[in-house]
Structures are given as C-alpha cells and as structure tokens.
Coordinates of C-alpha atoms in Angstrom, one line a residue:
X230 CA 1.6 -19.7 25.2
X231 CA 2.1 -15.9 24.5
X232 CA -0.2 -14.9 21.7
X233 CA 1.6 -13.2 19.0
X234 CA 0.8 -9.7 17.3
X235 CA 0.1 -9.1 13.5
X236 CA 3.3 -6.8 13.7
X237 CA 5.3 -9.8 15.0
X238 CA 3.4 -12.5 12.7
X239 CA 4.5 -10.0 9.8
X240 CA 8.2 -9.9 10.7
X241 CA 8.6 -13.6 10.7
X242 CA 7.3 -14.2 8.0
X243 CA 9.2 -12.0 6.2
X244 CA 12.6 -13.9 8.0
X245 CA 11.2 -17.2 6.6
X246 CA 10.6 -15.6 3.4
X247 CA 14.1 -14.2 3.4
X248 CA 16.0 -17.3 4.7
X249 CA 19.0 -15.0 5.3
X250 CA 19.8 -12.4 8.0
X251 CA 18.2 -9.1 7.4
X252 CA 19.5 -5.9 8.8
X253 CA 16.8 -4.0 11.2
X254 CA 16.4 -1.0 9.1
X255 CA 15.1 -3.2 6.1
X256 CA 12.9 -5.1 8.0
X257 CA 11.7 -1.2 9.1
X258 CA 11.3 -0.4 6.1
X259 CA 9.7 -3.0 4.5
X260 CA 7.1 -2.7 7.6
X261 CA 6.7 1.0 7.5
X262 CA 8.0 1.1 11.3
X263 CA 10.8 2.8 12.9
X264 CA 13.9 0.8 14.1
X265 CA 13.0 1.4 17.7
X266 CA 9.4 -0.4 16.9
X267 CA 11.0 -3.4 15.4
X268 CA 13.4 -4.5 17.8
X269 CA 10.6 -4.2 20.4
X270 CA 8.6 -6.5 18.5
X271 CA 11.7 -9.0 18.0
X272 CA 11.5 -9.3 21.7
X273 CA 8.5 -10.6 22.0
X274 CA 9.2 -12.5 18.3
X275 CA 12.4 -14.0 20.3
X276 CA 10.0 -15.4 23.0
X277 CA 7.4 -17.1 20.9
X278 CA 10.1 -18.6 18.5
X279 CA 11.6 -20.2 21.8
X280 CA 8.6 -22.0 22.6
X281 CA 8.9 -23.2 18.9
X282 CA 12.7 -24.6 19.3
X283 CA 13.9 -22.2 16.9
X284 CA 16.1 -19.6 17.2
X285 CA 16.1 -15.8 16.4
X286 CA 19.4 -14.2 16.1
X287 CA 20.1 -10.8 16.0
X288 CA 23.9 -10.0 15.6
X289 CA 25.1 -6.1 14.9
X290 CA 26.5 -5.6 11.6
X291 CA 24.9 -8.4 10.2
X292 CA 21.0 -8.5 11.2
X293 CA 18.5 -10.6 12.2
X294 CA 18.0 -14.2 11.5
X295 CA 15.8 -17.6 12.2
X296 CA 18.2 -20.5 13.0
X297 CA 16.2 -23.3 11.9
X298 CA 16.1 -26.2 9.3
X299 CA 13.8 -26.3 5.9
X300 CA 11.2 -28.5 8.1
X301 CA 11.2 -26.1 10.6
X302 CA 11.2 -23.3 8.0
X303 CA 8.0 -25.3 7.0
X304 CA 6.1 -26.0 9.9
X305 CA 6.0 -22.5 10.9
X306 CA 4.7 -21.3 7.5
X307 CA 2.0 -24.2 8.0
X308 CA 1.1 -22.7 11.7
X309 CA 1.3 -19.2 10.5
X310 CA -1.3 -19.8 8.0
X311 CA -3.6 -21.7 10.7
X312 CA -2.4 -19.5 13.8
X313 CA -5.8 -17.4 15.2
X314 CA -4.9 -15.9 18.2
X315 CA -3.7 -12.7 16.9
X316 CA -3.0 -9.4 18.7
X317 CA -3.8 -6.2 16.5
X318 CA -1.8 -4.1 17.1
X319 CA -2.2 -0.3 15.7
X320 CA 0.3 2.4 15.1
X321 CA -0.8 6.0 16.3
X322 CA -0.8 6.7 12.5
X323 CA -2.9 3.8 11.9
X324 CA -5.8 4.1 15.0
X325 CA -5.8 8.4 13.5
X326 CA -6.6 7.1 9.5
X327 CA -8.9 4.7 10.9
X328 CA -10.5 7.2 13.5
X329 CA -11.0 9.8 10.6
X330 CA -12.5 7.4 8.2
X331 CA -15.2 6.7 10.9
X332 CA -15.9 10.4 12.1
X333 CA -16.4 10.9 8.5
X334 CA -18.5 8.4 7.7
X335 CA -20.5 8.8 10.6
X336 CA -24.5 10.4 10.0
X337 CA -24.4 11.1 13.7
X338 CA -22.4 11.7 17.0
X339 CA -20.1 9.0 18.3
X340 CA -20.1 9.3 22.2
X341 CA -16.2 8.9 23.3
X342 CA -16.8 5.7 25.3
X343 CA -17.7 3.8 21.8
X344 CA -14.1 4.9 20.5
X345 CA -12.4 3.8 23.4
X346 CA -14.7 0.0 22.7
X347 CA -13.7 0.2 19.0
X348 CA -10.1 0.9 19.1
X349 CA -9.4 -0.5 22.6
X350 CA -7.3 2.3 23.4
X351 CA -7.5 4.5 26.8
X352 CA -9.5 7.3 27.1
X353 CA -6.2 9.4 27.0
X354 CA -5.4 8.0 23.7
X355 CA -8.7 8.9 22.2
X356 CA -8.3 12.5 22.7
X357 CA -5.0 12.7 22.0
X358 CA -5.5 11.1 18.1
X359 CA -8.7 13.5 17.7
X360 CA -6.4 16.5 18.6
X361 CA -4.5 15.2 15.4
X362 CA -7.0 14.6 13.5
X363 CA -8.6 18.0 14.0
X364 CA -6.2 20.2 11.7
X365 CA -6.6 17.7 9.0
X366 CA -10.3 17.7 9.0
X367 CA -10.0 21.8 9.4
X368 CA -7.8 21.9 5.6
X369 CA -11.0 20.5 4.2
X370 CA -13.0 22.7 5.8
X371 CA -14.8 20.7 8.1
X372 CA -15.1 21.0 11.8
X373 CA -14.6 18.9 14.6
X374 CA -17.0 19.1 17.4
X375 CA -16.6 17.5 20.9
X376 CA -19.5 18.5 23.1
X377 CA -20.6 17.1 27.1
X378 CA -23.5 14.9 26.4
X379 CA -23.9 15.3 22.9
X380 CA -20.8 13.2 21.5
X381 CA -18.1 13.5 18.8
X382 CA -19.4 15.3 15.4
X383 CA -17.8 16.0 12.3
X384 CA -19.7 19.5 10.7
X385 CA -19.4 20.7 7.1
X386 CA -21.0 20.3 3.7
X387 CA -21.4 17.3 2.4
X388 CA -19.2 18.1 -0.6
X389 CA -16.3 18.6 1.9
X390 CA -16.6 15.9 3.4
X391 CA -16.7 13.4 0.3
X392 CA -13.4 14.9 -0.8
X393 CA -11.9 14.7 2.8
X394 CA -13.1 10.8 1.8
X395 CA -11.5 10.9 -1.2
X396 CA -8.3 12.6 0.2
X397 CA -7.9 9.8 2.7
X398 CA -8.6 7.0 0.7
X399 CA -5.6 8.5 -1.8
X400 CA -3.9 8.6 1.2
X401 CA -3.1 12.4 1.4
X402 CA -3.4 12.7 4.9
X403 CA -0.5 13.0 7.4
X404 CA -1.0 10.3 9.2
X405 CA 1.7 8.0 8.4
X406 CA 1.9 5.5 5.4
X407 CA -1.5 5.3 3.9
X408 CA -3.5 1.6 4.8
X409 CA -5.2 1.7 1.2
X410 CA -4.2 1.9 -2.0
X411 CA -6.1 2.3 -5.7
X412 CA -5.3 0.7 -8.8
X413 CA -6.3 0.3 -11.9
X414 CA -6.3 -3.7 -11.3
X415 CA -8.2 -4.3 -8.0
X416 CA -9.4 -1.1 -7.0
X417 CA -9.4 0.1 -3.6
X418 CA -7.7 -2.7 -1.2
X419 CA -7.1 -2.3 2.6
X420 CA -4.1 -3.3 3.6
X421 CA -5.9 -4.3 7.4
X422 CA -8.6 -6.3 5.5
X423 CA -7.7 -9.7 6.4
X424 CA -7.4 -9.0 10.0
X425 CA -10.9 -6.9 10.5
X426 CA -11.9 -9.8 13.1
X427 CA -9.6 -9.0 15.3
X428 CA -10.9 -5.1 16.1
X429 CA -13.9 -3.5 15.6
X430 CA -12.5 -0.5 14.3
X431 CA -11.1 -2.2 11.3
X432 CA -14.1 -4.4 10.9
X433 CA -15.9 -1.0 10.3
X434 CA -13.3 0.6 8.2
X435 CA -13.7 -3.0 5.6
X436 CA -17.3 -2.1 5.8
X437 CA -17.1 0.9 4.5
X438 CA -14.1 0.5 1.9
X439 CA -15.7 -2.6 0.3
X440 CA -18.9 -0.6 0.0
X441 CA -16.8 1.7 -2.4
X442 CA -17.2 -0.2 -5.8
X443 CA -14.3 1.4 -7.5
X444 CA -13.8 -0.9 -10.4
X445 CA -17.0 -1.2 -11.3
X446 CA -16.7 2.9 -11.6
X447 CA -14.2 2.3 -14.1
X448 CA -16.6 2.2 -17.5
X449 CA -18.2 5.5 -16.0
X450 CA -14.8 7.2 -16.4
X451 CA -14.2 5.5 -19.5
X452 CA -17.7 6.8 -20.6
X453 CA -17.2 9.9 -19.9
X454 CA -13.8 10.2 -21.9
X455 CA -15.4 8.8 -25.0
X456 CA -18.0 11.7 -24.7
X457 CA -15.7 14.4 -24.2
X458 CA -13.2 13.2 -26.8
X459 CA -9.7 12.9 -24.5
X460 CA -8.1 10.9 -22.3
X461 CA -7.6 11.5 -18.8
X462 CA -4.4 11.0 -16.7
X463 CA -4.5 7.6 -15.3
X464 CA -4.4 8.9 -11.9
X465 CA -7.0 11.5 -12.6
X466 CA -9.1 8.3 -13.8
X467 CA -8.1 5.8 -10.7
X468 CA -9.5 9.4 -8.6
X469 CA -12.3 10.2 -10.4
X470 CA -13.8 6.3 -10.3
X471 CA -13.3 6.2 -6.5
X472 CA -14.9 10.1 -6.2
X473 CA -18.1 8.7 -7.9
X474 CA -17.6 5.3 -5.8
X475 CA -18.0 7.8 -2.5
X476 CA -20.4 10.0 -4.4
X477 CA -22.7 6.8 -5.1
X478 CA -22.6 5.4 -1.6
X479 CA -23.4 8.3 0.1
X480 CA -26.2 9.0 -2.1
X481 CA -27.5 5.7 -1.4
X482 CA -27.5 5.9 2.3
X483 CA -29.4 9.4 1.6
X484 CA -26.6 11.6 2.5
X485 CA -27.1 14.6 -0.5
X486 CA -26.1 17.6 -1.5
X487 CA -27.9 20.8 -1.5
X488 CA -28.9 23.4 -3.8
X489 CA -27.5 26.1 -1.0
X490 CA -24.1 24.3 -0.7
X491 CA -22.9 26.3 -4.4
X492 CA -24.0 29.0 -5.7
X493 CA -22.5 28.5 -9.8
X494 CA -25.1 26.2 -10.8
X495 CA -26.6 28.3 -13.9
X496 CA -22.9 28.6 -15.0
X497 CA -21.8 25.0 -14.6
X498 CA -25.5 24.3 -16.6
X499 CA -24.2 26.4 -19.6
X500 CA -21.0 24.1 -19.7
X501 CA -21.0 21.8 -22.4
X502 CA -19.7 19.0 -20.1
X503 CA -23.3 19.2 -18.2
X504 CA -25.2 17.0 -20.3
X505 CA -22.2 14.4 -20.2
X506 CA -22.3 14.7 -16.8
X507 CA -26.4 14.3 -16.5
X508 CA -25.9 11.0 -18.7
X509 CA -23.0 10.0 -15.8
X510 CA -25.7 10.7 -13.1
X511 CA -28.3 8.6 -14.7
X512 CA -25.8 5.9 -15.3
X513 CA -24.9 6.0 -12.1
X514 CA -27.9 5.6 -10.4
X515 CA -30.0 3.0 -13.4
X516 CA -32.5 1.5 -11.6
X517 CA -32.0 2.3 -8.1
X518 CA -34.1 5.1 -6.5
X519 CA -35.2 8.8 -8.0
X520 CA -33.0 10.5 -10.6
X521 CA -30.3 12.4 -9.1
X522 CA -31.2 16.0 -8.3
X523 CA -29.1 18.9 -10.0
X524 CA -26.3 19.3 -7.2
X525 CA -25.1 15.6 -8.0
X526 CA -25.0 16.5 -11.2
X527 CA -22.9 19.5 -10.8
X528 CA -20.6 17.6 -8.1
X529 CA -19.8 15.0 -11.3
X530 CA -19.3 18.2 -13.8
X531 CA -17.4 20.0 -11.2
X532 CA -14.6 16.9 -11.2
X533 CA -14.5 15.9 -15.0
X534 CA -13.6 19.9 -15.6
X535 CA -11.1 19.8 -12.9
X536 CA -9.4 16.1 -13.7
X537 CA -5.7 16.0 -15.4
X538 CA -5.9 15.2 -18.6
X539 CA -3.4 13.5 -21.3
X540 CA -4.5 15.2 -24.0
X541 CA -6.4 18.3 -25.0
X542 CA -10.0 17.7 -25.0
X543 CA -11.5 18.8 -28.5
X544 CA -13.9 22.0 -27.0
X545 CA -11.4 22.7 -24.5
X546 CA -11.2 26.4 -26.0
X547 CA -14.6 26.6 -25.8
X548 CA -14.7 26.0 -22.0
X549 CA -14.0 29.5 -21.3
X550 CA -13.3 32.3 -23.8
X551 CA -10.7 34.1 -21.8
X552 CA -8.6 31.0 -22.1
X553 CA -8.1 31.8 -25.9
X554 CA -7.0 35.2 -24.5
X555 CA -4.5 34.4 -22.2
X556 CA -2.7 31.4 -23.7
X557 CA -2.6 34.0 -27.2
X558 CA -0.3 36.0 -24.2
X559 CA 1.5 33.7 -23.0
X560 CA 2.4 32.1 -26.4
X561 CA 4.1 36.0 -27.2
X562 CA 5.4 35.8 -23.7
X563 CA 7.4 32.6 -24.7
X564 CA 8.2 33.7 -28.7
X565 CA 9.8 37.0 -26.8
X566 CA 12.2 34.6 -24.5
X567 CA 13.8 32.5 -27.7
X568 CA 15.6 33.6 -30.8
X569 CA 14.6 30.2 -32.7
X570 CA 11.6 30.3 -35.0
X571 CA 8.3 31.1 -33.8
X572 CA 7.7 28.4 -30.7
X573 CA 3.8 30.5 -30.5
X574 CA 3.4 28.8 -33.2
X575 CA 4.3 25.2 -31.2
X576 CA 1.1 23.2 -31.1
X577 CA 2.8 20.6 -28.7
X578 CA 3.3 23.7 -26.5
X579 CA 0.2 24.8 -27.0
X580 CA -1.6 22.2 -26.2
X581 CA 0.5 21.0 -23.2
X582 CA -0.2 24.7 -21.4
X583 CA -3.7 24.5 -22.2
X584 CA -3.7 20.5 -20.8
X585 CA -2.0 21.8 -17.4
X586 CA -3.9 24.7 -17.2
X587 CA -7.4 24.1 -17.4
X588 CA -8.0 21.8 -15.0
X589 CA -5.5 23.9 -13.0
X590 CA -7.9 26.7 -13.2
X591 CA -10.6 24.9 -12.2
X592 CA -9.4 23.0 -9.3
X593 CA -8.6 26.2 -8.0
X594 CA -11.9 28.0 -8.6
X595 CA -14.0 24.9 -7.2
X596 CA -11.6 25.1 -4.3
X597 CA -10.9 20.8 -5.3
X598 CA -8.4 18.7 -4.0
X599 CA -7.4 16.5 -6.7
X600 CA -3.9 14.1 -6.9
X601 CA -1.7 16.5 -8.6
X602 CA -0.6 15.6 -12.2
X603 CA 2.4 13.1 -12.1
X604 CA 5.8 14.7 -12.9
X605 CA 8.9 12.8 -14.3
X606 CA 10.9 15.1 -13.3
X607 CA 11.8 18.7 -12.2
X608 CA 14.4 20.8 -14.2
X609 CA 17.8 21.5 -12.6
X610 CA 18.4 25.4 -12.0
X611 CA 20.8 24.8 -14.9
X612 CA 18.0 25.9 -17.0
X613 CA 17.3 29.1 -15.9
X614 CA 15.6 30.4 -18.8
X615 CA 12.8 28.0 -18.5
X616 CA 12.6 28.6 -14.8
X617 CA 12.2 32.4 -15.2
X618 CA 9.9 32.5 -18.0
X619 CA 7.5 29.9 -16.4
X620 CA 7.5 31.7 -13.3
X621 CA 6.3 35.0 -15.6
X622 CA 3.8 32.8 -17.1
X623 CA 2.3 31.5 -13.6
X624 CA 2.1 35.2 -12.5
X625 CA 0.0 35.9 -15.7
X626 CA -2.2 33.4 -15.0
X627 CA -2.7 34.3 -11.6
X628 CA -3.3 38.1 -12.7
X629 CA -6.4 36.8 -15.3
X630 CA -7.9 34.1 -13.2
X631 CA -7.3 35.4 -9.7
X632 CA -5.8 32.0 -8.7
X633 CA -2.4 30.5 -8.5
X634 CA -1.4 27.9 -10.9
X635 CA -0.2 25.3 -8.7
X636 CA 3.2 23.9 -8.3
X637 CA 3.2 20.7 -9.9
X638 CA 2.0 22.3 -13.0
X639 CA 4.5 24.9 -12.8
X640 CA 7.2 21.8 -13.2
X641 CA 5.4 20.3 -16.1
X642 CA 5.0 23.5 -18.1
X643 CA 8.7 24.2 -17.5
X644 CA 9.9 20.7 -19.0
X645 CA 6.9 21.7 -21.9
X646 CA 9.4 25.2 -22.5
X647 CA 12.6 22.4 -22.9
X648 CA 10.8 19.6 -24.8
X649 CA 10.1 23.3 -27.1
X650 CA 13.7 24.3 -27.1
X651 CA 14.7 20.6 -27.5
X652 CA 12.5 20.5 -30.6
X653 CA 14.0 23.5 -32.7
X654 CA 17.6 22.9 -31.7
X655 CA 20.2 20.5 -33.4
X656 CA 20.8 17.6 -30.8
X657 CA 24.2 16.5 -32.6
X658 CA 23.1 12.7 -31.8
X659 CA 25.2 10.8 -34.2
X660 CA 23.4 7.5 -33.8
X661 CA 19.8 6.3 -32.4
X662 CA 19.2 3.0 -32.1
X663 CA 15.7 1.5 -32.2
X664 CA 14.7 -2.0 -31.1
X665 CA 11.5 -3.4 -31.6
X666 CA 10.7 -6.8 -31.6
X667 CA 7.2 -7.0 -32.4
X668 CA 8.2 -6.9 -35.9
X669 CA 9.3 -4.6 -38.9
X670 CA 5.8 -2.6 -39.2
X671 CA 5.7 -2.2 -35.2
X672 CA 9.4 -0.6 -35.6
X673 CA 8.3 2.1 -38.4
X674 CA 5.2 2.9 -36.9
X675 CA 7.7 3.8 -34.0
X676 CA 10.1 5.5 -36.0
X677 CA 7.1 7.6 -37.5
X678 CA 6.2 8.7 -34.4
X679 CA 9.5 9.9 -33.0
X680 CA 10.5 11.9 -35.9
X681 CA 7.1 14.1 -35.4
X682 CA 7.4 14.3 -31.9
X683 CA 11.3 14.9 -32.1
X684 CA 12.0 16.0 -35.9
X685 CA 15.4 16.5 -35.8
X686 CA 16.5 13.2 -34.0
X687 CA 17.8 12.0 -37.1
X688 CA 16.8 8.6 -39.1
X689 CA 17.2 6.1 -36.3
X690 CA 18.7 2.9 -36.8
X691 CA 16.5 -0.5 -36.4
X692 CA 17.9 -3.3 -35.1
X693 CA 16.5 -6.3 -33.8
X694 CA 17.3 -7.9 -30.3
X695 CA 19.6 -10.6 -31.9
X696 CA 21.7 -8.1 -33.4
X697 CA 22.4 -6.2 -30.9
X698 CA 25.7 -5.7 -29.3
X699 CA 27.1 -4.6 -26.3
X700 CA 29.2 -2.4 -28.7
X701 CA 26.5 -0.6 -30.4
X702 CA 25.2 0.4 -27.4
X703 CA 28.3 1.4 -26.1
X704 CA 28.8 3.6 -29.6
X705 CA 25.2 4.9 -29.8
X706 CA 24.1 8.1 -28.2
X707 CA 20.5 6.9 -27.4
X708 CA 18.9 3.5 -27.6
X709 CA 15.3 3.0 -27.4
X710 CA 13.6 -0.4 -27.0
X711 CA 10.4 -1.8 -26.7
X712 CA 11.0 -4.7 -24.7
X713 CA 13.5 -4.8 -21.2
X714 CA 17.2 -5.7 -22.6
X715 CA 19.5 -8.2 -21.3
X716 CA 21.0 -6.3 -17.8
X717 CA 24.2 -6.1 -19.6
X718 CA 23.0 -3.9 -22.4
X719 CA 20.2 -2.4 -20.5
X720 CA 21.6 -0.6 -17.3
X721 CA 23.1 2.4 -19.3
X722 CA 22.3 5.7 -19.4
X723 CA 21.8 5.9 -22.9
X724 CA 18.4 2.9 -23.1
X725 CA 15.6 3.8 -22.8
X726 CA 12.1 1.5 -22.6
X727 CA 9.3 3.1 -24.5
X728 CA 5.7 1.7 -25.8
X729 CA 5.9 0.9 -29.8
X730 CA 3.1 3.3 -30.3
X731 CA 5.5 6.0 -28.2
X732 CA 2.8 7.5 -25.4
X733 CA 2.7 11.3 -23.6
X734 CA 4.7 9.4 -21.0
X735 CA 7.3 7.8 -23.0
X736 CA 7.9 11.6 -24.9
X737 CA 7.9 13.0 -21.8
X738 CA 11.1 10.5 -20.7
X739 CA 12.7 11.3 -24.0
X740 CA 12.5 15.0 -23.3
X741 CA 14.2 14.7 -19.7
X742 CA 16.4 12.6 -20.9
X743 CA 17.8 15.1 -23.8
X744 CA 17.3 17.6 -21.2
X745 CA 20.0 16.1 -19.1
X746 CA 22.5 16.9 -22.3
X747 CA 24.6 19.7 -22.0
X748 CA 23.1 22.5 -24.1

C-alpha cells in the first residue's frame, strides 16, 4: 500500500472534517499551498482512498468530496490517528526557514553532504535554497560563507544573529507562510512539531524551538514594565519574551556578546533603564553560571528602549533631552495647521507622538528590527491635512535625529492628528447607545471614560441587552457594547465591541470609526 504524505494526510482530514465538497482554492488556502500543489496531492489522495473503498470526487464548479458513509467517515479518522508511515513532505519555503534556522543556530560549519542527509533533498536543491537564503541573512547583516573543504558558515556578530533568530521565529522572513507562531497563551509552537520523526531537519528545528522558553519569559517582561511604570504593546511584549528566550539559550550554550561588538556602552550605562535591565540580567540567569557581563546587559537595555509601548513611560522625557525639544516643535508645527483651540496643548497628542516616537528613534539608532507597532488602520487620502502635516512632522524628526521615523508610525501619528481634530470638533451624533451587561457601575465607569477620551460625544444612553431593539440600533448613530450582540443587531456599521474599562485599542477603533464620518 502507497504510503501517504503529511500534505495528503492534511487534506483528508480536512474533507472528513468538512463532510461537504470543498472548492480547490479553499482547501489552498486553508493549507497555505497553491491550487497547482493541491490537485497533485489529490492524485495520490485519490489512490490511497481507493484502496480504502471510498471515493474522492472532484467535480468543477463544485469541488472536492469523499463519498463515503458516517462509519467509513469514522474508520478513517480512527486509522488517521494510528497511520505511521508518513511521507514529509516540504515546501521550498518550508526546507529555506528550516535551513536558516539551522545555519543560524549552528557554532560551526555544516559540510553540504549533512544538508543533503537532513533534508533529503539533492545536492542541486541544497544550493539552490542557500542562494535564497543568502540575501535574507545579508539584511541582518550577516554573511554567508560556502568554502571547498571547510563547509557552510554563517559570519556576523552575535547580536545580529539573535535578531535574525528573532526575525524568523516572528516569521519576518520571505520564505513563505511562517511554521511558528507566538502567543501570549502557549508561546512559541511549531507547526511541524508533531511530525519531527519523520525528518531530521525538523527533529532539529523542535530541538531548538522547545529550547526557547518563551512563556516562562513572560514575568521578566512583566517585571520590567512594573519597574519602568508603562505598559508595553502586547506584540512588543510576545517579542521581547522570545528575544530574551534566544538571548538566554545562547548564553547558556556559551555563545556571548562582546565588549568590541558596540561601542555606546557608557551612554546606555547613564540610561536610567540600565539598572532595570541589570536586575533583568540577574533574573535571568538566578542560579545558573557567572553573572552576565555588561554587553548582555546592554543587549536587554538596548530592546526595552526600543519596544512599542501603550502608554508613555513616566521618565520618558528624561530619556533624552532633545526629545523635549523637538516634540515642543512639532506641537507648534501642529497648532500652526488647525484653527480650533490650542491642540499643543493636547496631552493625548502629546503623549501618543512621544509613545510612537521614542522607541522609533531608538530602533533606528540601534539599527533593531522589532515587529512594527500594530495599526487599525491607515487614513484615506480624504484627509489630506493630516497626511501633509505628518509628513512635515516625520521630516523634522529625521532633520534632529538623523533617522527616519518609520512608516508604520507615520500611520499611527496621522490617525493621533484625527483622533485630535475629532476631539475639538462637534460630531452632531444625536444618539449613543451604551450596553453593558456587567452591571450598572460597570456601565458608568464606561461612560466616564468615554466622555474624557471623547468629550463632546454627548451623554450616551445605557441600555441593557434585554432592552434592546433592533430599532434603536437602527435609530442610533453609534452603539457600543461590551459583550458580542445577537447577529441581527450586531452586523451594522454603527456597533461597536469595546472593553468596559475602554483600552488604547478600543479608543483607537472609536477614532477610525468617527473618522470614517464625513467631516
């Protein structure tokens, strides 16, 4: 009997899943192949099922399907679950992530003959996914060396190459749909995990991911926010618990940094987030091996200066005193653009430039890659105004720090010029419905908090979920809730779910959201 491969063990039980026909280019989809890849694999799918007495149908215009009974259906879930003898087999994108994590991981040459063993792959293959891989390595400034008796080497700093790590387990690289993901509920996972037996290349890629004790990393991060009094973007906090999971692993396998590898030491030592990060360092190494020299310590300070934040840390102005300078400019710049009252003297504003660009500045200077701060949304060219004057104010901050405020901060301060505009102007909403159902207190404290993010919303209206109609939401302009609403009432443009205690992300979907009204 033909052995079957995981790509084919995958597609089947997604049709016994389904029970229905499914067209090719969702079963694509849902596998992250192309259309082409998925009818070859029904092929051999078709052949397997045959030996099985069932039948796989695949009719145009309606899709593919298993013609079979629920004992049937059964059985094959049964044998699927028992079934060992498994084919792996790899996309191109898949064998080049898993090729770079090992290169990268490696603390010396790999002779080409050992990648052809681990991946089983031709020679010809080999070459042709480290010709891929190169570039990618290159944009983190590391170099890929093949030399005639020597082997396959991956050369640059150590600090490159843990972000490089970090980069690929985010998945920023551009090879293909990424095979790990983080989360702030398991971790790092790999999606090839539970079929590492079946090649030695993934067996060594699980090695090395479930070395990477993310979770535990967690407290650290939460450690270090308590210390510096803010919150952290959850991404930046999902990034910054796997860069110390990297950071601690390569450590302990005695792969350090060196003193030569920077050269701003006595400045990062001045920064008041140095001790915080000391007390990180020592945390992270309690009772295992010598304290951690000074260049771990600066690769922690180096990320918690450079990590979105939610909020504005509490010494934030004290980071750098040019920052007072240029956001003093930039608040002019703004008041010089709008004929409302004073938005200089905006706090929100304030604070939300200051938020962006901080870290901004600091990625750029420490030349980090980091996930790049989540955006909502992007404003339309409808709003021109905003567009123009944040373009002015990225050019000013390029013209003080020498460095260009990247583009996803760009969008975020431009939505932080209409959330200002949207906050001074009348919004001529003549009804806003709140429904909370955690109680009356839980409803005010809501209330409370949108009339100081958004003062002139108006005095909502608080209904429970029993009492509300289709027609008051069909008569209301907005409609917040706290809970999901029946489909009926929820799947209009006017609800909106939001958190009781109203979060950066829920103002943030309030803003875009009046931003989408005509001016």
């Amino acid at each position: 009997m033909a052995a079957l491969t995981t790509r084919q063990r995958d597609l089947l039980q997604l049709l016994l899943a389904a029970r229905q026909p499914l067209a090719t280019s969702d079963l694509a989809q849902k596998m992250n192949l192309t259309r082409r890849q998925v009818s070859y694999d029904l092929k051999g799918l078709d052949k397997w099922l045959a030996q099985q007495d069932v039948t796989l149908n695949v009719t145009p215009g309606v899709g593919v399907e298993l013609v079979c009974d629920n004992g049937q259906n059964d059985r094959l879930l049964r044998q699927l679950s028992a079934y060992r003898e498994l084919q792996l087999v790899l996309t191109a994108e898949q064998r080049q992530q898993l090729l770079a994590l090992l290169l990268l991981e490696a603390t010396e040459p790999v002779i080409l003959q050992q990648l052809e063993q681990m991946l089983e792959v031709s020679r010809t293959t080999v070459v042709a996914d480290l010709n891929t891989i190169e570039p990618w390595l290159s944009e983190h400034a590391l170099d890929l060396q093949r030399r005639p008796n020597y082997g396959i080497d991956v050369q640059g700093s150590e600090a490159q190459r843990r972000q490089a790590l970090g980069a690929w387990a985010w998945g920023h690289t551009p090879f293909g749909a990424s095979l790990t993901s983080v989360t702030h509920s398991d971790g790092i996972t790999f999606d090839l995990a539970g079929d590492s037996r079946l090649l030695p290349i993934v067996a060594r890629s699980a090695e090395i991911i479930d070395r990477w004790q993310v979770p535990r990393l967690f407290s650290q991060v939460a450690y270090a926010e308590a210390q510096l009094g803010g919150r952290f973007s959850d991404d930046a906090v999902l990034y910054l618990a796997l860069v110390f999971a990297i950071q601690t692993t390569r450590v302990a396998q005695g792969q350090v940094l060196e003193e030569s590898e920077r050269d701003d030491m006595a400045q990062l030592q001045s920064h008041a987030v140095w001790p915080i990060a000391q007390q990180i360092a020592a945390r992270l190494n309690w009772g295992v091996g010598k304290p951690w020299a000074d260049p771990e310590v600066a690769f922690i300070t180096r990320y918690l200066l450079a990590a979105p934040r939610n909020e504005r840390w509490p010494g934030d102005l004290d980071i750098d005193i040019s920052f007072n300078t240029l956001l003093e400019q930039m608040m002019r710049h703004i008041a010089d653009y709008y004929e409302f009252s004073s938005p200089e003297q905006d706090k929100m504003l304030r604070n939300g430039i200051l938020i962006h660009a901080i870290p901004a500045y600091f990625r750029q200077r420490f030349n980090l890659w980091m996930p790049a701060p989540p955006s909502t949304s992007v404003l339309s060219d409808e709003y021109r105004l905003e567009h123009q004057v944040v373009a002015e104010l990225a050019q000013m901050f390029g013209d003080h720090f020498g460095v260009q405020l990247p583009r996803a901060d760009i969008d975020n301060i431009a939505l932080l010029l209409r959330a200002a505009y949207i906050r001074e102007r009348p919004y001529r909403l003549g009804q806003v419905i709140v429904i909370c159902p955690s109680g009356m207190a839980s409803a005010q404290l809501l209330c409370a908090r949108l009339r100081a993010r958004f003062p002139r919303l108006g005095e909502p209206l608080v209904l429970s979920v029993r009492e509300l109609t289709r027609q008051h939401v069909q008569r209301a302009d907005l409609v917040l809730t706290t809970i999901p609403l029946k489909p009926e009432l929820h799947n209009h443009d006017n609800v909106l779910q939001v958190h009781q205690l109203l979060f950066p992300e829920d103002v943030e979907a309030i803003t875009v959201w009046l931003s989408s009204r005509r001016k």
